Amino acid sequence: NAGVTQTPKFRILKIGQSMTLQCTQDMNHNYMYWYRQDPGMGLKLIYYSVGAGITDKGEVPNGYNVSRSTTEDFPLRLELAAPSQTSVYFCASSGDGNYGYTFGSGTRLTVV
Amino acid sequence: GESVGLHLPTLSVQEGDNSIINCAYSNSASDYFIWYKQESGKGPQFIIDIRSNMDKRQGQRVTVLLNKTVKHLSLQIAATQPGDSAVYFCAENMANQAGTALIFGKGTTLSVSS
């Protein structure tokens, strides 16, 4: 099992550009999450999904979009990148009734 | 909204000492708590969890204590080793509500010197 896989690991974007952060899991987990982590801070929830076709906003959803067309994949979309979106992004998943999340290794994004 | 916080941003200990990392939570409805360890450049890793119907839970070299009266959570690491150096986060969840997610505190950086 690969667990939770995130790509890319690093990315530099220019202001106004768009990109998609990929996240896939092979554990057949229903629940998937996107968090961002700013330097010296905890993780803030951006979006989450409780199953294919269902998504919901977290604490800091502005500037992001998600989709969940399959159980395995939960991509995060940035449409118009802003410097405030410079952060490390973590994707996580958990099975039904299992609240110990499995995290990916993160995507470090810099917007200049 | 309500959030989970940690008492100290940093903790420095000597190898072999016991470490205690504290966390205060504010949501009295939370009934499930987790401690995560995050090493530099990696994602958080699950350490240990505890449900609100328990006061104490032990793992390998780690113990989590929950005091619901004062809404306090602590992580004890026995015989701390250099490999324990990392940032530790507590997180809370309302386990009976489908669709909720973990709320994380800011983290405590544990530094272990030889």
PDB file of C-alpha atoms in Angstrom:
ATOM      1  CA  ASN A   1       0.000   0.000   0.000  1.00  0.00           C
ATOM      2  CA  ALA A   2       1.325   3.440  -0.919  1.00  0.00           C
ATOM      3  CA  GLY A   3      -1.050   5.191   1.531  1.00  0.00           C
ATOM      4  CA  VAL A   4      -1.715   8.818   0.608  1.00  0.00           C
ATOM      5  CA  THR A   5       0.266  10.161  -2.336  1.00  0.00           C
ATOM      6  CA  GLN A   6       0.577  13.850  -3.116  1.00  0.00           C
ATOM      7  CA  THR A   7       2.043  15.448  -6.216  1.00  0.00           C
ATOM      8  CA  PRO A   8       3.941  17.605  -6.864  1.00  0.00           C
ATOM      9  CA  LYS A   9       6.227  17.875  -3.822  1.00  0.00           C
ATOM     10  CA  PHE A  10       7.293  21.415  -4.664  1.00  0.00           C
ATOM     11  CA  ARG A  11       5.914  24.120  -6.928  1.00  0.00           C
ATOM     12  CA  ILE A  12       6.518  27.801  -7.576  1.00  0.00           C
ATOM     13  CA  LEU A  13       3.630  29.742  -9.096  1.00  0.00           C
ATOM     14  CA  LYS A  14       3.348  33.290 -10.326  1.00  0.00           C
ATOM     15  CA  ILE A  15       0.513  35.468  -9.062  1.00  0.00           C
ATOM     16  CA  GLY A  16      -2.636  34.773 -11.044  1.00  0.00           C
ATOM     17  CA  GLN A  17      -1.579  31.352 -12.304  1.00  0.00           C
ATOM     18  CA  SER A  18      -3.645  28.270 -11.611  1.00  0.00           C
ATOM     19  CA  MET A  19      -2.706  24.735 -10.657  1.00  0.00           C
ATOM     20  CA  THR A  20      -4.084  21.498  -9.271  1.00  0.00           C
ATOM     21  CA  LEU A  21      -2.582  19.687  -6.315  1.00  0.00           C
ATOM     22  CA  GLN A  22      -3.123  15.972  -6.711  1.00  0.00           C
ATOM     23  CA  CYS A  23      -3.985  13.562  -3.910  1.00  0.00           C
ATOM     24  CA  THR A  24      -4.729   9.878  -4.211  1.00  0.00           C
ATOM     25  CA  GLN A  25      -5.137   7.106  -1.645  1.00  0.00           C
ATOM     26  CA  ASP A  26      -5.220   3.341  -2.089  1.00  0.00           C
ATOM     27  CA  MET A  27      -6.779   2.378   1.259  1.00  0.00           C
ATOM     28  CA  ASN A  28     -10.410   2.628   0.078  1.00  0.00           C
ATOM     29  CA  HIS A  29     -11.029   5.372   2.624  1.00  0.00           C
ATOM     30  CA  ASN A  30     -14.249   7.330   2.316  1.00  0.00           C
ATOM     31  CA  TYR A  31     -13.061  10.439   4.131  1.00  0.00           C
ATOM     32  CA  MET A  32     -10.476  12.742   2.588  1.00  0.00           C
ATOM     33  CA  TYR A  33      -9.203  16.149   3.677  1.00  0.00           C
ATOM     34  CA  TRP A  34      -7.052  19.059   2.541  1.00  0.00           C
ATOM     35  CA  TYR A  35      -5.127  21.101   5.114  1.00  0.00           C
ATOM     36  CA  ARG A  36      -2.669  23.941   4.785  1.00  0.00           C
ATOM     37  CA  GLN A  37       0.153  24.589   7.207  1.00  0.00           C
ATOM     38  CA  ASP A  38       1.771  27.978   7.469  1.00  0.00           C
ATOM     39  CA  PRO A  39       5.221  28.332   9.111  1.00  0.00           C
ATOM     40  CA  GLY A  40       5.115  27.704  12.857  1.00  0.00           C
ATOM     41  CA  MET A  41       1.398  27.088  12.788  1.00  0.00           C
ATOM     42  CA  GLY A  42      -0.965  24.170  13.053  1.00  0.00           C
ATOM     43  CA  LEU A  43      -2.982  22.726  10.214  1.00  0.00           C
ATOM     44  CA  LYS A  44      -6.025  24.566   8.921  1.00  0.00           C
ATOM     45  CA  LEU A  45      -8.771  22.651   7.148  1.00  0.00           C
ATOM     46  CA  ILE A  46      -9.508  23.841   3.610  1.00  0.00           C
ATOM     47  CA  TYR A  47     -12.011  21.291   2.283  1.00  0.00           C
ATOM     48  CA  TYR A  48     -13.066  17.769   3.097  1.00  0.00           C
ATOM     49  CA  SER A  49     -15.088  14.962   1.565  1.00  0.00           C
ATOM     50  CA  VAL A  50     -17.037  12.141   3.202  1.00  0.00           C
ATOM     51  CA  GLY A  51     -17.356  10.139   0.003  1.00  0.00           C
ATOM     52  CA  ALA A  52     -17.320  10.276  -3.777  1.00  0.00           C
ATOM     53  CA  GLY A  53     -19.463  13.126  -5.049  1.00  0.00           C
ATOM     54  CA  ILE A  54     -19.636  14.886  -1.669  1.00  0.00           C
ATOM     55  CA  THR A  55     -17.450  17.815  -0.619  1.00  0.00           C
ATOM     56  CA  ASP A  56     -17.721  20.464   2.061  1.00  0.00           C
ATOM     57  CA  LYS A  57     -15.902  23.613   3.138  1.00  0.00           C
ATOM     58  CA  GLY A  58     -13.525  23.725   6.066  1.00  0.00           C
ATOM     59  CA  GLU A  59     -12.110  26.695   7.967  1.00  0.00           C
ATOM     60  CA  VAL A  60     -10.248  28.401   5.087  1.00  0.00           C
ATOM     61  CA  PRO A  61     -11.873  27.476   1.721  1.00  0.00           C
ATOM     62  CA  ASN A  62     -11.588  30.838  -0.057  1.00  0.00           C
ATOM     63  CA  GLY A  63      -9.436  30.701  -3.193  1.00  0.00           C
ATOM     64  CA  TYR A  64      -9.687  26.914  -3.518  1.00  0.00           C
ATOM     65  CA  ASN A  65     -11.933  24.343  -5.131  1.00  0.00           C
ATOM     66  CA  VAL A  66     -12.127  20.574  -4.862  1.00  0.00           C
ATOM     67  CA  SER A  67     -13.827  17.667  -6.543  1.00  0.00           C
ATOM     68  CA  ARG A  68     -14.305  14.024  -5.570  1.00  0.00           C
ATOM     69  CA  SER A  69     -15.304  12.018  -8.623  1.00  0.00           C
ATOM     70  CA  THR A  70     -13.753   8.787  -7.304  1.00  0.00           C
ATOM     71  CA  THR A  71     -13.049   7.325  -3.870  1.00  0.00           C
ATOM     72  CA  GLU A  72      -9.314   7.384  -4.538  1.00  0.00           C
ATOM     73  CA  ASP A  73      -8.741  10.945  -5.769  1.00  0.00           C
ATOM     74  CA  PHE A  74      -9.304  14.328  -4.145  1.00  0.00           C
ATOM     75  CA  PRO A  75      -7.605  17.111  -6.153  1.00  0.00           C
ATOM     76  CA  LEU A  76      -7.319  20.667  -4.840  1.00  0.00           C
ATOM     77  CA  ARG A  77      -7.554  23.488  -7.383  1.00  0.00           C
ATOM     78  CA  LEU A  78      -6.123  26.998  -7.080  1.00  0.00           C
ATOM     79  CA  GLU A  79      -7.652  29.196  -9.786  1.00  0.00           C
ATOM     80  CA  LEU A  80      -5.886  32.543  -9.253  1.00  0.00           C
ATOM     81  CA  ALA A  81      -2.813  32.055  -7.120  1.00  0.00           C
ATOM     82  CA  ALA A  82      -2.063  34.744  -4.523  1.00  0.00           C
ATOM     83  CA  PRO A  83       0.977  35.197  -2.241  1.00  0.00           C
ATOM     84  CA  SER A  84      -1.273  34.412   0.751  1.00  0.00           C
ATOM     85  CA  GLN A  85      -1.574  30.884  -0.602  1.00  0.00           C
ATOM     86  CA  THR A  86       2.130  30.245  -0.077  1.00  0.00           C
ATOM     87  CA  SER A  87       2.049  27.309   2.316  1.00  0.00           C
ATOM     88  CA  VAL A  88       2.571  23.582   2.724  1.00  0.00           C
ATOM     89  CA  TYR A  89      -0.502  21.604   1.726  1.00  0.00           C
ATOM     90  CA  PHE A  90      -1.334  18.232   3.238  1.00  0.00           C
ATOM     91  CA  CYS A  91      -3.890  15.741   2.056  1.00  0.00           C
ATOM     92  CA  ALA A  92      -5.208  13.120   4.484  1.00  0.00           C
ATOM     93  CA  SER A  93      -7.673  10.249   4.510  1.00  0.00           C
ATOM     94  CA  SER A  94      -9.511   8.098   7.026  1.00  0.00           C
ATOM     95  CA  GLY A  95     -11.858   5.164   6.873  1.00  0.00           C
ATOM     96  CA  ASP A  96     -15.403   5.187   8.260  1.00  0.00           C
ATOM     97  CA  GLY A  97     -15.236   5.212  12.039  1.00  0.00           C
ATOM     98  CA  ASN A  98     -11.465   5.529  12.007  1.00  0.00           C
ATOM     99  CA  TYR A  99     -10.382   8.977  13.019  1.00  0.00           C
ATOM    100  CA  GLY A 100      -6.665   8.406  12.929  1.00  0.00           C
ATOM    101  CA  TYR A 101      -5.889  10.155   9.705  1.00  0.00           C
ATOM    102  CA  THR A 102      -3.194   9.058   7.291  1.00  0.00           C
ATOM    103  CA  PHE A 103      -1.366  12.055   5.870  1.00  0.00           C
ATOM    104  CA  GLY A 104       0.520  12.509   2.644  1.00  0.00           C
ATOM    105  CA  SER A 105       4.019  13.964   2.643  1.00  0.00           C
ATOM    106  CA  GLY A 106       2.847  17.405   1.560  1.00  0.00           C
ATOM    107  CA  THR A 107       3.187  19.878  -1.309  1.00  0.00           C
ATOM    108  CA  ARG A 108       5.268  22.989  -0.673  1.00  0.00           C
ATOM    109  CA  LEU A 109       3.786  25.828  -2.740  1.00  0.00           C
ATOM    110  CA  THR A 110       5.333  29.269  -3.194  1.00  0.00           C
ATOM    111  CA  VAL A 111       3.445  32.049  -4.983  1.00  0.00           C
ATOM    112  CA  VAL A 112       5.620  34.933  -6.195  1.00  0.00           C
TER     113      VAL A 112
ATOM    114  CA  GLY B   1     -14.579  29.094  16.072  1.00  0.00           C
ATOM    115  CA  GLU B   2     -13.277  27.036  18.915  1.00  0.00           C
ATOM    116  CA  SER B   3      -9.762  25.756  18.665  1.00  0.00           C
ATOM    117  CA  VAL B   4      -7.266  23.524  20.350  1.00  0.00           C
ATOM    118  CA  GLY B   5      -4.170  25.183  21.760  1.00  0.00           C
ATOM    119  CA  LEU B   6      -0.886  24.123  23.317  1.00  0.00           C
ATOM    120  CA  HIS B   7       0.689  25.640  26.381  1.00  0.00           C
ATOM    121  CA  LEU B   8       4.299  25.916  25.192  1.00  0.00           C
ATOM    122  CA  PRO B   9       5.638  26.376  21.673  1.00  0.00           C
ATOM    123  CA  THR B  10       8.980  24.717  22.493  1.00  0.00           C
ATOM    124  CA  LEU B  11      10.308  22.109  24.916  1.00  0.00           C
ATOM    125  CA  SER B  12      13.938  21.115  25.326  1.00  0.00           C
ATOM    126  CA  VAL B  13      14.935  17.942  27.181  1.00  0.00           C
ATOM    127  CA  GLN B  14      17.984  15.741  27.665  1.00  0.00           C
ATOM    128  CA  GLU B  15      18.110  12.266  26.182  1.00  0.00           C
ATOM    129  CA  GLY B  16      16.693   9.772  28.655  1.00  0.00           C
ATOM    130  CA  ASP B  17      14.450  12.277  30.429  1.00  0.00           C
ATOM    131  CA  ASN B  18      10.668  12.017  30.392  1.00  0.00           C
ATOM    132  CA  SER B  19       8.853  14.648  28.314  1.00  0.00           C
ATOM    133  CA  ILE B  20       5.410  16.074  28.964  1.00  0.00           C
ATOM    134  CA  ILE B  21       3.644  18.058  26.261  1.00  0.00           C
ATOM    135  CA  ASN B  22       0.425  19.811  27.199  1.00  0.00           C
ATOM    136  CA  CYS B  23      -2.656  20.860  25.299  1.00  0.00           C
ATOM    137  CA  ALA B  24      -5.812  22.729  26.299  1.00  0.00           C
ATOM    138  CA  TYR B  25      -8.997  22.316  24.326  1.00  0.00           C
ATOM    139  CA  SER B  26     -12.016  24.577  24.410  1.00  0.00           C
ATOM    140  CA  ASN B  27     -14.804  22.532  22.832  1.00  0.00           C
ATOM    141  CA  SER B  28     -16.513  20.628  25.639  1.00  0.00           C
ATOM    142  CA  ALA B  29     -18.462  18.628  23.027  1.00  0.00           C
ATOM    143  CA  SER B  30     -15.272  17.058  21.641  1.00  0.00           C
ATOM    144  CA  ASP B  31     -15.113  13.392  22.469  1.00  0.00           C
ATOM    145  CA  TYR B  32     -12.058  12.154  20.621  1.00  0.00           C
ATOM    146  CA  PHE B  33      -8.478  13.391  20.794  1.00  0.00           C
ATOM    147  CA  ILE B  34      -5.322  12.502  18.915  1.00  0.00           C
ATOM    148  CA  TRP B  35      -1.632  13.291  19.219  1.00  0.00           C
ATOM    149  CA  TYR B  36       0.426  13.625  16.050  1.00  0.00           C
ATOM    150  CA  LYS B  37       4.173  13.838  15.505  1.00  0.00           C
ATOM    151  CA  GLN B  38       5.543  15.813  12.570  1.00  0.00           C
ATOM    152  CA  GLU B  39       9.179  15.514  11.590  1.00  0.00           C
ATOM    153  CA  SER B  40      10.802  18.139   9.430  1.00  0.00           C
ATOM    154  CA  GLY B  41       9.622  17.951   5.812  1.00  0.00           C
ATOM    155  CA  LYS B  42       7.078  15.223   6.482  1.00  0.00           C
ATOM    156  CA  GLY B  43       3.381  14.920   7.076  1.00  0.00           C
ATOM    157  CA  PRO B  44       1.949  14.378  10.584  1.00  0.00           C
ATOM    158  CA  GLN B  45       2.096  10.830  11.916  1.00  0.00           C
ATOM    159  CA  PHE B  46      -0.450   9.326  14.293  1.00  0.00           C
ATOM    160  CA  ILE B  47       0.974   8.622  17.758  1.00  0.00           C
ATOM    161  CA  ILE B  48      -1.899   7.815  20.075  1.00  0.00           C
ATOM    162  CA  ASP B  49      -5.561   8.621  20.561  1.00  0.00           C
ATOM    163  CA  ILE B  50      -8.053   8.681  23.411  1.00  0.00           C
ATOM    164  CA  ARG B  51     -11.821   8.870  23.645  1.00  0.00           C
ATOM    165  CA  SER B  52     -13.611  10.989  26.201  1.00  0.00           C
ATOM    166  CA  ASN B  53     -14.807   7.964  28.181  1.00  0.00           C
ATOM    167  CA  MET B  54     -11.191   7.320  29.198  1.00  0.00           C
ATOM    168  CA  ASP B  55      -8.735   9.233  31.407  1.00  0.00           C
ATOM    169  CA  LYS B  56      -5.539   7.524  30.361  1.00  0.00           C
ATOM    170  CA  ARG B  57      -4.220   5.432  27.524  1.00  0.00           C
ATOM    171  CA  GLN B  58      -0.774   3.937  27.124  1.00  0.00           C
ATOM    172  CA  GLY B  59       1.212   3.022  24.079  1.00  0.00           C
ATOM    173  CA  GLN B  60       4.804   2.157  23.491  1.00  0.00           C
ATOM    174  CA  ARG B  61       6.778   4.753  25.537  1.00  0.00           C
ATOM    175  CA  VAL B  62       3.869   7.196  25.244  1.00  0.00           C
ATOM    176  CA  THR B  63       0.928   7.903  27.512  1.00  0.00           C
ATOM    177  CA  VAL B  64      -1.958  10.273  26.895  1.00  0.00           C
ATOM    178  CA  LEU B  65      -3.867  11.746  29.824  1.00  0.00           C
ATOM    179  CA  LEU B  66      -7.241  13.435  29.495  1.00  0.00           C
ATOM    180  CA  ASN B  67      -8.727  15.699  32.154  1.00  0.00           C
ATOM    181  CA  LYS B  68     -12.227  16.606  31.022  1.00  0.00           C
ATOM    182  CA  THR B  69     -12.893  18.750  34.084  1.00  0.00           C
ATOM    183  CA  VAL B  70     -10.310  21.334  33.040  1.00  0.00           C
ATOM    184  CA  LYS B  71     -10.308  20.375  29.338  1.00  0.00           C
ATOM    185  CA  HIS B  72      -6.664  19.435  29.332  1.00  0.00           C
ATOM    186  CA  LEU B  73      -4.764  16.824  27.367  1.00  0.00           C
ATOM    187  CA  SER B  74      -1.159  15.774  27.799  1.00  0.00           C
ATOM    188  CA  LEU B  75       1.326  13.526  26.050  1.00  0.00           C
ATOM    189  CA  GLN B  76       4.027  11.872  28.106  1.00  0.00           C
ATOM    190  CA  ILE B  77       7.060  10.384  26.383  1.00  0.00           C
ATOM    191  CA  ALA B  78       9.205   8.103  28.507  1.00  0.00           C
ATOM    192  CA  ALA B  79      12.991   7.937  28.100  1.00  0.00           C
ATOM    193  CA  THR B  80      13.011  10.554  25.371  1.00  0.00           C
ATOM    194  CA  GLN B  81      15.350   9.822  22.470  1.00  0.00           C
ATOM    195  CA  PRO B  82      16.903  12.082  19.817  1.00  0.00           C
ATOM    196  CA  GLY B  83      14.524  10.513  17.288  1.00  0.00           C
ATOM    197  CA  ASP B  84      11.623  11.970  19.250  1.00  0.00           C
ATOM    198  CA  SER B  85      12.671  15.480  18.196  1.00  0.00           C
ATOM    199  CA  ALA B  86       9.743  16.826  16.171  1.00  0.00           C
ATOM    200  CA  VAL B  87       6.695  19.055  16.355  1.00  0.00           C
ATOM    201  CA  TYR B  88       3.816  17.527  18.315  1.00  0.00           C
ATOM    202  CA  PHE B  89       0.208  18.478  17.660  1.00  0.00           C
ATOM    203  CA  CYS B  90      -2.907  17.635  19.558  1.00  0.00           C
ATOM    204  CA  ALA B  91      -6.153  17.468  17.628  1.00  0.00           C
ATOM    205  CA  GLU B  92      -9.787  17.080  18.587  1.00  0.00           C
ATOM    206  CA  ASN B  93     -12.805  15.734  16.779  1.00  0.00           C
ATOM    207  CA  MET B  94     -16.473  15.305  17.547  1.00  0.00           C
ATOM    208  CA  ALA B  95     -16.572  11.636  16.685  1.00  0.00           C
ATOM    209  CA  ASN B  96     -20.345  11.243  16.640  1.00  0.00           C
ATOM    210  CA  GLN B  97     -21.000  13.811  13.953  1.00  0.00           C
ATOM    211  CA  ALA B  98     -20.484  12.551  10.446  1.00  0.00           C
ATOM    212  CA  GLY B  99     -18.574  14.911   8.261  1.00  0.00           C
ATOM    213  CA  THR B 100     -16.623  16.749  10.920  1.00  0.00           C
ATOM    214  CA  ALA B 101     -12.876  16.945  10.743  1.00  0.00           C
ATOM    215  CA  LEU B 102      -9.954  17.224  13.103  1.00  0.00           C
ATOM    216  CA  ILE B 103      -9.095  20.625  14.564  1.00  0.00           C
ATOM    217  CA  PHE B 104      -5.375  21.018  15.214  1.00  0.00           C
ATOM    218  CA  GLY B 105      -3.488  23.094  17.733  1.00  0.00           C
ATOM    219  CA  LYS B 106      -0.410  25.121  16.850  1.00  0.00           C
ATOM    220  CA  GLY B 107       2.144  22.541  17.936  1.00  0.00           C
ATOM    221  CA  THR B 108       4.989  22.133  20.416  1.00  0.00           C
ATOM    222  CA  THR B 109       8.520  21.682  19.105  1.00  0.00           C
ATOM    223  CA  LEU B 110      10.365  19.057  21.137  1.00  0.00           C
ATOM    224  CA  SER B 111      14.162  19.212  21.002  1.00  0.00           C
ATOM    225  CA  VAL B 112      16.136  16.335  22.492  1.00  0.00           C
ATOM    226  CA  SER B 113      19.830  16.800  23.148  1.00  0.00           C
ATOM    227  CA  SER B 114      22.324  13.980  23.703  1.00  0.00           C
TER     228      SER B 114
END
